[in-house]
């Protein structure tokens, strides 16, 4: 089973410079096929966990294995990040190009794709989001829900092996949430979703875990996705 883990944190210890300990001998595994919701109170360490996975924070002890590779150096984390589509809580932190098409093209271009390949990826991604007419739209003029869909699109355009989403439905209306549900259920990828929105998690996850006092425990799911 260990070979199936996309993420495996082993015996992680982490404390911030102010002395606040978040994790002590913490372990966490996430495997292919999982669509998992991560819940926990504010300050429980959810964001810290994501930052450790992405290599934005380094543990004081323990190892971070991504896709079967132990990651220690920035180069190793950078290679692993190409396989993880990360969606920020605030879409404005993720969208910085003039148009929607430019934002979707940014990642693939930096991966060395040809212009022809990138154009195809952009068109396919827009179609999957049902946003075909948005290619030349100015990004800052979009609604919050549209921005979030485009932010998810920038992650999908990287052709990742999994997604990590941080509070993807914050401040969105019901219609926008429904569109995000559709996109996630149809993307065909495993994903880890951090959210306080329990009804949303009921719709898109097949397992749920709770982070409390530096430990992971199973949390009930009322109605899982299929």
Coordinates of C-alpha atoms in Angstrom, one line a residue:
X1 CA 0.0 0.0 0.0
X2 CA 2.9 2.4 0.8
X3 CA 3.7 2.5 -2.9
X4 CA 0.3 4.1 -3.6
X5 CA 0.9 7.1 -1.4
X6 CA 1.0 10.4 -3.2
X7 CA 1.8 12.2 0.1
X8 CA 3.5 10.6 3.1
X9 CA 4.6 12.6 6.1
X10 CA 6.6 10.5 8.5
X11 CA 7.3 11.5 12.1
X12 CA 7.0 15.2 11.4
X13 CA 7.9 17.7 14.1
X14 CA 7.4 21.4 13.5
X15 CA 7.4 24.5 15.6
X16 CA 7.3 28.2 14.7
X17 CA 10.1 30.5 15.7
X18 CA 7.9 31.9 18.5
X19 CA 8.1 28.4 20.1
X20 CA 4.5 27.3 19.2
X21 CA 4.6 23.6 18.5
X22 CA 2.2 22.5 15.8
X23 CA 3.3 18.9 15.1
X24 CA 5.2 16.4 17.2
X25 CA 5.9 13.0 15.6
X26 CA 3.1 13.6 13.2
X27 CA 2.3 11.1 10.4
X28 CA -0.1 11.6 7.4
X29 CA -0.7 9.6 4.3
X30 CA -2.7 10.5 1.2
X31 CA -3.2 8.0 -1.6
X32 CA -4.3 7.7 -5.2
X33 CA -8.1 7.4 -5.5
X34 CA -8.8 9.4 -2.4
X35 CA -11.0 12.5 -2.4
X36 CA -10.5 13.6 1.2
X37 CA -11.8 16.6 3.2
X38 CA -9.5 18.0 5.9
X39 CA -11.4 19.8 8.7
X40 CA -10.3 21.4 11.9
X41 CA -10.7 24.5 14.0
X42 CA -8.9 27.7 13.1
X43 CA -5.3 27.4 14.3
X44 CA -5.3 23.6 14.3
X45 CA -2.5 23.5 11.7
X46 CA -4.3 22.8 8.5
X47 CA -2.5 25.6 6.6
X48 CA 0.8 24.6 8.2
X49 CA 0.2 21.0 7.0
X50 CA -0.3 22.2 3.4
X51 CA 2.8 24.4 3.5
X52 CA 4.9 21.4 4.7
X53 CA 3.5 19.3 1.9
X54 CA 4.4 22.0 -0.7
X55 CA 7.8 22.6 0.8
X56 CA 7.0 26.2 1.8
X57 CA 7.9 25.3 5.4
X58 CA 10.5 22.7 6.4
X59 CA 10.0 20.3 9.3
X60 CA 12.3 20.4 12.3
X61 CA 12.3 16.6 12.1
X62 CA 10.8 13.9 10.0
X63 CA 10.5 13.4 6.3
X64 CA 8.1 14.5 3.5
X65 CA 7.7 11.9 0.7
X66 CA 5.8 13.0 -2.4
X67 CA 5.1 10.5 -5.2
X68 CA 7.5 8.0 -3.7
X69 CA 10.4 10.5 -3.5
X70 CA 11.7 11.9 -0.2
X71 CA 11.9 15.7 -0.7
X72 CA 14.4 17.7 1.2
X73 CA 15.9 20.3 -1.2
X74 CA 14.0 23.0 -3.0
X75 CA 14.8 21.3 -6.3
X76 CA 13.1 18.1 -5.1
X77 CA 10.0 20.0 -3.9
X78 CA 9.9 22.1 -7.1
X79 CA 9.8 18.9 -9.2
X80 CA 7.0 17.5 -7.0
X81 CA 5.0 20.7 -7.1
X82 CA 4.6 20.2 -10.9
X83 CA 2.5 17.1 -10.1
X84 CA 0.3 18.9 -7.5
X85 CA -2.4 21.4 -8.6
X86 CA -2.6 23.8 -5.7
X87 CA -5.6 26.1 -5.4
X88 CA -5.2 29.0 -3.0
X89 CA -8.0 30.2 -0.7
X90 CA -8.0 33.7 -2.3
X91 CA -8.1 33.4 -6.1
X92 CA -6.5 36.8 -6.4
X93 CA -3.3 35.3 -5.1
X94 CA -3.3 32.9 -8.0
X95 CA -4.4 35.1 -10.9
X96 CA -2.0 37.8 -12.0
X97 CA -2.1 37.8 -15.9
X98 CA -4.1 40.3 -18.0
X99 CA -6.6 37.7 -19.3
X100 CA -8.1 34.3 -18.4
X101 CA -6.3 32.7 -21.3
X102 CA -2.9 34.2 -20.2
X103 CA -3.4 32.9 -16.7
X104 CA -4.2 29.4 -17.9
X105 CA -1.2 29.4 -20.2
X106 CA 1.3 30.7 -17.7
X107 CA 2.0 27.3 -16.0
X108 CA 2.3 25.2 -19.1
X109 CA 4.5 27.7 -20.8
X110 CA 6.9 27.7 -17.8
X111 CA 6.9 23.9 -18.0
X112 CA 8.4 24.2 -21.5
X113 CA 5.3 23.4 -23.6
X114 CA 5.2 24.7 -27.1
X115 CA 2.8 27.5 -28.0
X116 CA 0.7 25.1 -30.0
X117 CA 0.5 22.6 -27.0
X118 CA -0.4 25.5 -24.7
X119 CA -3.1 26.8 -26.9
X120 CA -4.7 23.3 -26.9
X121 CA -4.4 22.9 -23.2
X122 CA -6.0 26.3 -22.6
X123 CA -8.9 25.5 -24.9
X124 CA -9.4 22.1 -23.4
X125 CA -9.3 23.5 -19.8
X126 CA -11.8 26.2 -20.6
X127 CA -14.1 23.6 -22.1
X128 CA -13.9 21.5 -19.0
X129 CA -14.9 24.5 -16.9
X130 CA -17.6 25.5 -19.3
X131 CA -15.9 28.8 -19.8
X132 CA -15.1 28.7 -23.5
X133 CA -16.1 32.3 -24.0
X134 CA -13.8 33.5 -21.2
X135 CA -10.4 33.2 -22.9
X136 CA -10.0 36.9 -23.7
X137 CA -11.9 38.2 -20.6
X138 CA -10.0 40.5 -18.3
X139 CA -9.3 38.5 -15.1
X140 CA -9.8 41.3 -12.5
X141 CA -13.3 41.9 -13.9
X142 CA -14.6 38.5 -13.1
X143 CA -16.9 37.6 -10.2
X144 CA -15.5 35.8 -7.2
X145 CA -17.0 32.5 -8.4
X146 CA -15.6 33.0 -11.9
X147 CA -12.2 33.8 -10.5
X148 CA -12.3 30.6 -8.4
X149 CA -13.1 28.5 -11.4
X150 CA -10.3 30.1 -13.3
X151 CA -7.9 29.5 -10.4
X152 CA -8.9 25.8 -10.4
X153 CA -8.3 25.9 -14.2
X154 CA -4.8 27.2 -13.7
X155 CA -4.1 24.1 -11.5
X156 CA -5.8 21.7 -14.0
X157 CA -3.8 23.2 -16.9
X158 CA -0.6 22.0 -15.3
X159 CA -1.9 18.4 -15.9
X160 CA -1.3 17.4 -12.3
X161 CA -1.6 14.0 -10.7
X162 CA -3.6 15.4 -7.8
X163 CA -5.2 18.6 -6.5
X164 CA -5.0 20.4 -3.1
X165 CA -7.6 23.0 -2.5
X166 CA -7.7 25.5 0.4
X167 CA -11.2 26.6 1.3
X168 CA -12.4 26.6 -2.3
X169 CA -16.0 27.8 -1.5
X170 CA -15.2 30.7 0.8
X171 CA -17.5 33.7 0.1
X172 CA -19.1 32.0 -2.9
X173 CA -22.8 31.8 -3.7
X174 CA -24.7 28.6 -4.2
X175 CA -24.5 28.6 -7.9
X176 CA -20.7 29.1 -7.9
X177 CA -20.4 26.3 -5.3
X178 CA -22.4 24.0 -7.6
X179 CA -20.1 24.7 -10.5
X180 CA -17.0 23.8 -8.4
X181 CA -18.7 20.6 -7.3
X182 CA -19.3 19.7 -11.0
X183 CA -15.7 20.5 -11.9
X184 CA -14.2 18.4 -9.0
X185 CA -16.4 15.4 -9.5
X186 CA -15.6 15.3 -13.2
X187 CA -11.8 16.0 -13.1
X188 CA -10.8 12.4 -12.5
X189 CA -8.1 13.3 -10.0
X190 CA -7.6 12.5 -6.3
X191 CA -7.7 15.6 -4.2
X192 CA -7.3 16.9 -0.6
X193 CA -9.7 19.7 0.2
X194 CA -9.4 21.9 3.3
X195 CA -12.8 23.4 4.1
X196 CA -15.2 24.5 6.8
X197 CA -18.1 24.0 4.4
X198 CA -19.5 20.7 5.6
X199 CA -22.3 20.4 3.0
X200 CA -19.8 21.0 0.3
X201 CA -17.5 18.3 1.6
X202 CA -20.4 15.9 1.8
X203 CA -20.9 16.3 -1.9
X204 CA -17.3 16.1 -3.1
X205 CA -15.3 13.8 -0.8
X206 CA -15.3 10.1 -0.1
X207 CA -13.4 10.4 3.2
X208 CA -12.9 13.0 5.8
X209 CA -10.2 13.6 8.4
X210 CA -10.0 16.0 11.3
X211 CA -6.8 17.7 12.5
X212 CA -6.9 18.5 16.2
X213 CA -4.1 18.9 18.8
X214 CA -1.5 18.0 16.2
X215 CA -3.1 14.6 15.4
X216 CA -5.2 13.2 12.5
X217 CA -8.4 11.3 13.2
X218 CA -11.2 10.0 11.0
X219 CA -14.3 12.2 10.8
X220 CA -17.8 11.0 9.7
X221 CA -19.0 11.9 6.2
X222 CA -22.8 12.1 5.9
X223 CA -23.0 11.6 2.1
X224 CA -19.9 10.9 0.0
X225 CA -19.4 11.5 -3.7
X226 CA -19.5 8.5 -6.0

